[in-house]
Amino acid sequence: MAETLTQAKMGWNWDNSYARLPAFFYTRQEPVPVRAPKMVILNRSLANTLGLDADALDSEAGAELFAGNRLPEGAAPLAQAYAGHQFGHFTMLGDGRAILLGEQLTPQGERVDIQLKGSGRTPYSRGGDGRAALGPMLREYIVSEAMHALGIPTTRSLAVVTTGQGVIREETLAGAVLTRVAASHIRVGTFQYAARWGGPAQLRILADYTLRRHYPEALDADNRYLALLQHTIGRQASLIARWMHVGFIHGVMNTDNMAISGETIDYGPCAFMNEYDPATVFSSIDTGGRYAYGNQPYIAAWNLARFAESLLPLLDDDEDRAIEMAEEVLSTFPGQFRRNWLDGMRAKLGLFGEETEDEARIEALLSIMQQHRADFTNTFRALTLDRPEDVPMHGTSAFGDWLAWWQARRHRQAESDDASRQRMREHNPAIIPRNHQVEAALAAAVRGDDSVMKRLLDVLAKPFAYTEDQAAYVAPPPPSDQPYRTFCGT
Ligand code: AMP
Ligand code: MG
């Protein structure tokens, strides 16, 4: 009795639509219990938004729930099946270390997935242990919450607990489980799985389900599956542009890590760029630079082409006609991306309206920045604060010419200087999760001191505030002989 009451008080409001799909799409599977669950961090404000009782969750019972030791009443745990191209190679994947508990209906009427990541082996684990280490789970927590604060669509992080068990990597690390909240976990790879191992009937079920969940406005289109492709392309064109505007590098844009909802998903070797350079790569396994900063729009287009291929049987009975339709829609991606990117870059420079020269001048600024190894975030921060003298290229004739153009361009627009400055303040974060700051927070947290991480999370929650307490976080990392490297989230 008591247990049920606690669960009710926690505010869970499940409606598990994915679990009602045919069994082809998942395997029913409970999380594997762990020895000693302990709460490391609970996202109280997110809990409130979801209609959950943060006080009730911030408890031993809450830790047991987020570790997978106790299931909330009404959950329907399962591991999702999916496939994907990893670094260009097609393979069967699936939730190898994650369990979807179900879908929470929020007080705002939204439906979100509640997923445990690091919750033990599943039929899709292949050689893996199904587990995750504390550092990478906290890393996902910090970076995903920072992305949310930056206004970029992303999965969220509700909690991290430790398991009281070690996970064996290069050394033995503390095991942890992250609770992830997502619009859904439907990936390009989910469609690839359906196309490859299901039939047109399964594919149609998945497409209709996805349309109802993410693009209900497209259900009545003449060709709803073409509309699904169009809408997904539109969301990705916007998402990738937003990444580019803040210097975010996802690091592992495999097709299984691209969500149809348009949210950023699967924070593994991701990192933010310091010095502007399109070739920037942090991931230790991305030796070819496939997922470099500047490649992201091209990779997104490549992934969307794989999505389109999966949808072909639904687009038209005549395959040639289906291909023609898909290609036509895919061909709109570069233009849509460019438009989103340009709009955002104009906003970063406080520009209203459009002039034909804008694009070339924005490119010119980036090329000057690259030549002078200017920090991406801090350059736009300096311009926002009216301190062009703070950037490394200050005093060069190229930058002088550029500044003169920029000032004249801003004078030509009808909007006031104040409005222009305001626009810059809203689009140029004063701080981003700098890699060295994140690492310092993680190192302390793994030692049991979460104060560094809590302070970092506090400042990252208001990236556009330009407050005094952010000053300590704006410096790029000190020069080092060792290039910064990130690792896949294991
Ligand atoms: P990711 O690199 O996180 O996108 O994961 C790629 C695939 O590997 C997914 O199918 C994961 O479920 C699986 N995977 C990653 N780490 C593990 C692990 N420790 N145990 C089992 N499967 C894993
Ligand atoms: Mg993944």
XYZ file of C-alpha atoms and ligand atoms in Angstrom:
514
model
C 0.000 0.000 0.000
C 2.622 2.483 1.112
C 4.646 1.964 -2.024
C 1.745 2.698 -4.339
C 1.008 5.868 -2.414
C 4.598 7.070 -2.789
C 4.440 6.384 -6.512
C 1.189 8.303 -6.869
C 2.647 11.218 -4.962
C 5.566 11.335 -7.354
C 3.232 12.513 -10.098
C 3.766 9.845 -12.736
C 1.154 9.957 -15.459
C 2.003 7.222 -17.905
C 0.543 6.506 -21.311
C 2.824 4.106 -23.128
C 1.999 4.377 -26.810
C 5.284 2.897 -28.067
C 4.615 -0.244 -26.047
C 1.330 -0.585 -27.963
C 3.167 -0.808 -31.298
C 3.787 -4.307 -32.712
C 6.454 -6.310 -30.852
C 8.662 -5.989 -33.945
C 9.748 -2.550 -32.702
C 11.106 -3.516 -29.275
C 11.769 -6.177 -26.693
C 10.021 -5.992 -23.361
C 12.799 -5.800 -20.842
C 13.154 -4.537 -17.284
C 16.198 -2.653 -16.079
C 18.711 -4.863 -14.270
C 18.741 -3.931 -10.555
C 21.924 -2.526 -9.052
C 23.544 -2.911 -5.659
C 23.316 0.507 -4.016
C 21.460 3.320 -5.803
C 22.410 6.804 -4.710
C 21.166 10.108 -6.094
C 23.911 12.303 -7.522
C 21.777 14.981 -9.109
C 18.096 15.583 -9.641
C 16.816 18.210 -12.064
C 14.130 19.692 -9.846
C 12.892 22.313 -12.279
C 12.540 19.750 -15.072
C 10.752 17.418 -12.645
C 8.266 20.204 -11.894
C 7.713 20.913 -15.597
C 6.951 17.242 -16.126
C 4.352 17.279 -13.349
C 6.579 15.258 -11.022
C 7.014 15.918 -7.314
C 10.693 16.833 -6.905
C 10.603 16.432 -3.116
C 9.154 12.952 -3.387
C 11.732 11.988 -6.031
C 14.638 13.401 -4.021
C 14.586 10.368 -1.762
C 15.798 6.817 -1.410
C 12.715 5.657 -3.293
C 13.552 8.146 -6.046
C 17.122 6.854 -6.296
C 15.815 3.285 -6.519
C 13.460 4.326 -9.267
C 16.123 6.134 -11.310
C 18.460 3.151 -10.885
C 15.804 0.803 -12.232
C 15.511 -1.143 -8.978
C 11.899 -0.131 -8.503
C 9.463 0.456 -11.320
C 6.938 3.248 -11.075
C 3.404 1.929 -11.319
C 2.171 2.241 -14.877
C 5.569 1.963 -16.583
C 5.953 -0.503 -19.490
C 9.713 -1.039 -19.722
C 11.209 -2.008 -23.064
C 14.362 -1.802 -25.152
C 13.827 -0.231 -28.575
C 15.059 -1.872 -31.755
C 16.888 0.233 -34.332
C 19.643 0.072 -36.887
C 21.988 2.715 -38.169
C 24.948 3.765 -40.222
C 27.929 4.127 -37.892
C 30.664 6.087 -39.629
C 28.980 5.122 -42.868
C 28.600 1.385 -42.149
C 25.130 -0.088 -41.782
C 24.522 -2.275 -38.738
C 21.808 -3.558 -36.402
C 21.839 -1.702 -33.086
C 19.011 -1.146 -30.580
C 18.998 -0.042 -26.949
C 21.996 -1.967 -25.696
C 22.160 -0.162 -22.388
C 18.933 1.782 -22.149
C 15.366 1.031 -21.126
C 12.367 3.111 -22.092
C 10.179 3.168 -18.978
C 7.295 4.717 -20.849
C 5.802 8.079 -21.734
C 4.890 10.741 -19.229
C 1.956 12.995 -20.088
C 2.876 16.392 -18.690
C 0.521 19.000 -17.215
C 1.052 21.010 -20.443
C -0.355 18.083 -22.411
C 2.986 17.024 -23.859
C 4.126 13.427 -24.208
C 7.754 12.661 -23.349
C 9.808 9.485 -23.196
C 11.370 8.631 -19.848
C 14.444 6.513 -20.509
C 17.066 5.020 -18.223
C 20.538 4.966 -19.792
C 23.120 2.614 -18.294
C 20.425 0.310 -16.932
C 21.898 -3.075 -17.796
C 22.116 -5.549 -20.631
C 19.336 -6.067 -23.163
C 18.976 -8.391 -26.174
C 20.621 -5.592 -28.216
C 23.760 -5.297 -26.068
C 26.034 -7.333 -28.355
C 29.388 -7.415 -26.547
C 28.630 -4.526 -24.188
C 27.945 -4.641 -20.454
C 24.807 -2.499 -20.691
C 26.261 -0.078 -18.204
C 27.554 3.489 -18.120
C 30.136 5.312 -16.026
C 29.406 8.315 -13.846
C 31.597 10.809 -15.736
C 29.966 10.383 -19.167
C 26.436 10.382 -17.697
C 27.107 13.641 -15.832
C 28.674 14.979 -19.004
C 25.440 14.291 -20.906
C 23.516 15.914 -18.046
C 25.620 19.096 -18.113
C 25.836 19.502 -21.876
C 22.202 18.665 -22.633
C 20.977 21.086 -19.971
C 23.359 23.749 -21.328
C 21.978 23.176 -24.831
C 18.446 23.572 -23.513
C 19.402 26.858 -21.855
C 20.887 27.988 -25.172
C 17.438 27.496 -26.706
C 18.491 24.516 -28.830
C 16.079 21.571 -29.144
C 17.505 18.705 -27.124
C 16.728 15.722 -24.978
C 16.819 16.668 -21.284
C 18.374 15.102 -18.222
C 16.201 14.423 -15.213
C 18.582 12.624 -12.863
C 21.837 10.775 -12.445
C 22.273 8.074 -9.805
C 25.276 5.936 -9.008
C 24.779 2.197 -8.851
C 27.253 1.175 -6.153
C 28.855 -1.077 -8.764
C 31.994 -0.630 -10.798
C 32.047 -0.627 -14.572
C 35.158 -1.961 -16.216
C 36.584 0.288 -18.893
C 40.315 1.023 -19.233
C 40.092 1.193 -15.458
C 37.218 0.453 -13.090
C 34.868 3.413 -12.819
C 31.792 4.209 -10.765
C 28.657 2.959 -12.522
C 25.753 5.349 -13.056
C 22.338 5.603 -14.671
C 21.084 8.744 -16.430
C 17.353 9.397 -16.736
C 16.792 10.994 -20.107
C 13.671 12.842 -21.221
C 12.965 13.093 -24.942
C 10.155 14.098 -27.293
C 10.743 10.531 -28.478
C 13.644 8.214 -29.197
C 12.577 7.556 -32.785
C 15.695 7.839 -34.895
C 16.576 7.739 -38.577
C 17.912 4.328 -37.559
C 14.465 3.238 -36.340
C 13.181 3.719 -39.891
C 16.218 1.961 -41.323
C 15.436 -0.987 -39.055
C 11.788 -1.070 -40.187
C 12.714 -0.737 -43.857
C 15.330 -3.470 -43.696
C 13.685 -6.089 -41.482
C 10.011 -5.213 -41.476
C 7.789 -4.922 -44.517
C 5.932 -1.957 -45.928
C 3.226 -2.656 -43.324
C 5.629 -2.191 -40.385
C 7.144 0.842 -42.045
C 3.703 2.388 -42.459
C 2.852 1.730 -38.814
C 6.069 3.457 -37.697
C 5.579 6.382 -40.085
C 1.965 6.927 -39.035
C 2.959 6.713 -35.378
C 5.784 9.219 -35.890
C 3.497 11.587 -37.790
C 0.896 11.486 -35.028
C 3.540 12.067 -32.408
C 5.680 14.759 -34.039
C 4.003 16.158 -37.131
C 0.231 15.772 -36.706
C -0.276 18.753 -39.018
C 1.139 16.612 -41.858
C -1.349 13.747 -41.422
C -3.781 15.324 -43.845
C -1.231 16.121 -46.531
C -1.782 14.677 -50.027
C 1.209 12.438 -49.420
C 1.730 12.285 -45.660
C 4.968 10.279 -45.929
C 6.492 12.851 -48.237
C 5.306 15.445 -45.712
C 7.044 13.465 -42.957
C 10.284 13.689 -44.920
C 9.771 17.401 -45.598
C 9.067 18.225 -41.966
C 11.991 16.195 -40.683
C 14.312 17.911 -43.161
C 13.011 21.292 -42.002
C 13.658 20.512 -38.334
C 17.161 19.214 -39.021
C 18.023 22.232 -41.181
C 17.083 24.418 -38.233
C 18.767 22.232 -35.610
C 22.138 21.941 -37.336
C 22.177 25.703 -37.996
C 21.652 26.282 -34.281
C 24.541 23.965 -33.453
C 26.749 25.934 -35.844
C 25.728 29.235 -34.235
C 27.119 28.176 -30.844
C 30.086 26.103 -32.011
C 28.593 22.778 -30.960
C 30.148 19.629 -32.375
C 28.003 16.536 -31.891
C 30.923 14.240 -32.579
C 29.072 11.106 -33.633
C 26.292 11.949 -36.070
C 25.552 8.346 -36.975
C 22.046 7.812 -38.347
C 21.026 6.172 -35.062
C 21.942 9.406 -33.297
C 19.624 11.623 -35.363
C 16.158 12.008 -33.846
C 13.151 12.478 -36.132
C 11.735 14.919 -33.554
C 14.558 17.371 -34.365
C 16.065 17.224 -30.884
C 19.787 16.890 -30.286
C 20.280 13.356 -28.983
C 23.048 11.065 -27.695
C 25.704 13.174 -26.090
C 28.860 11.132 -26.336
C 32.048 12.709 -27.663
C 30.372 16.073 -28.223
C 32.215 19.296 -27.369
C 32.165 23.016 -28.031
C 34.707 24.609 -30.332
C 37.108 27.191 -28.931
C 39.154 28.719 -31.785
C 37.112 28.997 -34.935
C 38.128 26.288 -37.370
C 35.652 24.302 -39.473
C 37.985 21.282 -39.296
C 37.683 21.043 -35.505
C 37.227 17.475 -34.248
C 37.418 16.376 -30.623
C 36.320 12.751 -30.812
C 39.144 10.272 -30.355
C 37.552 7.807 -32.768
C 36.747 10.315 -35.538
C 40.181 10.057 -37.106
C 38.938 10.963 -40.584
C 37.137 14.085 -39.406
C 33.816 12.794 -40.767
C 31.958 14.592 -37.974
C 34.081 17.770 -37.880
C 32.323 21.050 -37.032
C 32.135 22.262 -40.628
C 30.964 18.883 -41.956
C 27.824 18.733 -39.845
C 25.424 20.162 -42.445
C 26.733 17.723 -45.083
C 26.456 14.782 -42.724
C 22.919 15.813 -41.779
C 22.039 15.784 -45.486
C 23.643 12.350 -45.854
C 21.658 11.007 -42.898
C 18.439 12.491 -44.269
C 19.107 10.726 -47.575
C 19.254 7.441 -45.616
C 15.928 8.420 -43.998
C 14.432 9.150 -47.422
C 15.645 5.771 -48.746
C 13.880 4.039 -45.880
C 10.638 5.828 -46.729
C 10.722 5.039 -50.483
C 8.172 2.169 -50.374
C 5.683 4.545 -48.758
C 6.219 7.493 -51.077
C 4.918 5.879 -54.273
C 4.229 2.410 -55.648
C 6.401 3.285 -58.631
C 9.961 3.185 -57.318
C 11.353 5.589 -59.917
C 8.650 8.061 -59.068
C 9.351 7.596 -55.329
C 13.055 8.268 -55.851
C 12.270 11.363 -57.879
C 10.022 12.686 -55.111
C 12.580 11.965 -52.407
C 15.384 13.602 -54.355
C 13.336 16.699 -54.972
C 12.643 17.139 -51.268
C 16.205 16.279 -50.227
C 17.517 18.909 -52.620
C 15.850 21.587 -50.496
C 18.018 20.822 -47.454
C 21.124 22.868 -48.381
C 19.015 25.951 -49.112
C 16.985 25.565 -45.933
C 20.098 25.073 -43.860
C 21.776 28.081 -45.453
C 18.746 30.291 -44.800
C 18.571 29.238 -41.137
C 22.297 29.677 -40.759
C 22.330 33.126 -42.368
C 19.353 34.333 -40.336
C 21.085 33.262 -37.141
C 24.418 34.791 -38.140
C 22.685 38.090 -38.937
C 21.087 37.948 -35.492
C 24.493 37.305 -33.903
C 25.714 40.495 -35.597
C 22.652 42.524 -34.603
C 21.529 42.863 -38.204
C 17.937 43.285 -39.282
C 16.658 42.832 -42.813
C 18.810 41.483 -45.603
C 21.460 42.944 -47.841
C 23.033 41.000 -50.678
C 26.519 41.547 -49.287
C 25.670 40.068 -45.854
C 26.597 36.510 -46.678
C 30.016 37.314 -48.120
C 30.794 39.641 -45.208
C 29.816 37.028 -42.650
C 32.066 34.523 -44.409
C 34.828 37.121 -44.431
C 34.572 37.591 -40.658
C 34.790 33.818 -40.127
C 37.814 33.568 -42.348
C 39.573 36.380 -40.443
C 38.688 34.617 -37.189
C 40.137 31.367 -38.467
C 43.326 33.034 -39.632
C 43.845 34.634 -36.207
C 42.685 31.622 -34.208
C 39.986 33.729 -32.600
C 37.790 32.057 -30.016
C 34.339 31.586 -31.592
C 32.179 32.401 -28.560
C 34.375 35.183 -27.229
C 34.602 36.969 -30.571
C 30.840 37.368 -30.738
C 30.779 38.172 -27.032
C 33.305 40.966 -27.545
C 31.286 42.389 -30.450
C 28.135 42.199 -28.321
C 29.857 44.081 -25.515
C 31.131 46.697 -27.991
C 34.726 45.684 -27.312
C 36.187 44.786 -30.712
C 39.608 45.609 -29.248
C 39.387 42.326 -27.288
C 39.644 40.081 -30.351
C 43.021 38.835 -31.578
C 42.640 40.233 -35.102
C 42.018 43.744 -33.835
C 44.339 46.216 -35.524
C 44.610 44.290 -38.800
C 43.417 46.023 -41.919
C 41.169 43.123 -42.881
C 39.319 43.330 -39.586
C 39.294 47.131 -39.742
C 37.590 46.967 -43.143
C 35.141 44.452 -41.832
C 34.290 46.581 -38.784
C 33.713 49.592 -41.011
C 31.319 47.586 -43.164
C 29.519 46.246 -40.071
C 29.100 49.672 -38.494
C 27.802 51.169 -41.738
C 25.462 48.213 -42.227
C 23.998 48.722 -38.749
C 23.555 52.442 -39.365
C 21.697 51.778 -42.586
C 19.020 49.711 -40.849
C 15.901 51.396 -39.514
C 16.124 49.691 -36.113
C 17.864 51.495 -33.273
C 21.325 50.738 -31.918
C 19.677 49.493 -28.750
C 17.519 47.055 -30.690
C 20.593 45.822 -32.540
C 22.547 45.352 -29.315
C 19.591 43.590 -27.744
C 19.434 41.211 -30.697
C 23.100 40.379 -30.210
C 22.619 39.800 -26.504
C 19.844 37.329 -27.266
C 21.874 35.360 -29.804
C 25.443 35.363 -28.502
C 25.910 33.344 -25.343
C 28.317 34.870 -22.859
C 29.256 31.361 -21.834
C 29.178 27.847 -23.214
C 30.172 24.604 -21.486
C 33.903 24.917 -22.082
C 35.527 21.514 -22.293
C 38.084 22.195 -19.548
C 35.376 23.544 -17.215
C 33.209 20.495 -17.830
C 36.172 18.180 -17.209
C 37.014 19.960 -13.939
C 33.396 19.640 -12.788
C 33.326 15.941 -13.686
C 36.642 15.190 -11.994
C 35.419 16.763 -8.748
C 32.021 15.050 -8.971
C 33.609 11.648 -9.524
C 35.665 12.297 -6.351
C 32.387 12.960 -4.530
C 32.476 16.760 -4.587
C 29.556 18.032 -6.650
C 30.011 21.725 -5.776
C 32.024 22.555 -8.932
C 29.381 20.955 -11.144
C 26.498 22.687 -9.347
C 28.148 26.099 -9.788
C 28.826 25.355 -13.456
C 25.224 24.246 -14.014
C 24.012 27.456 -12.376
C 25.930 29.740 -14.727
C 25.185 27.593 -17.785
C 21.473 27.923 -17.039
C 21.574 31.601 -18.051
C 23.954 31.836 -21.007
C 22.560 35.149 -22.242
C 22.581 36.902 -18.860
C 26.049 38.479 -19.145
C 26.400 38.513 -15.344
C 29.519 39.117 -13.249
C 29.675 35.545 -11.945
C 30.060 34.286 -15.500
C 33.367 36.084 -15.983
C 35.291 33.199 -14.417
C 33.926 30.847 -17.084
C 34.578 32.753 -20.300
C 38.285 32.093 -20.741
C 39.216 29.482 -23.335
C 41.431 26.668 -22.039
C 45.090 27.508 -21.516
C 47.291 26.423 -24.432
C 48.308 22.788 -24.142
C 50.539 20.345 -26.015
C 47.811 17.730 -25.788
C 44.831 18.399 -28.027
C 41.545 17.950 -26.143
C 40.005 14.554 -26.884
C 36.550 13.218 -26.148
C 35.455 9.613 -25.993
C 32.229 7.843 -26.878
C 29.871 7.870 -23.936
C 30.826 4.573 -22.340
P 26.086 5.252 -28.938
O 27.520 5.334 -29.288
O 25.782 5.656 -27.522
O 25.191 5.939 -29.912
O 25.718 3.706 -28.973
C 25.778 2.923 -30.143
C 25.198 1.558 -29.865
O 26.004 0.854 -28.915
C 23.802 1.579 -29.264
O 23.106 0.485 -29.798
C 24.055 1.405 -27.793
O 22.945 0.862 -27.127
C 25.240 0.453 -27.799
N 26.060 0.569 -26.581
C 26.855 1.597 -26.216
N 27.471 1.334 -25.049
C 27.050 0.118 -24.640
C 27.315 -0.717 -23.503
N 28.141 -0.333 -22.534
N 26.683 -1.911 -23.454
C 25.853 -2.315 -24.420
N 25.566 -1.592 -25.511
C 26.153 -0.381 -25.623
Mg 23.302 6.263 -29.952
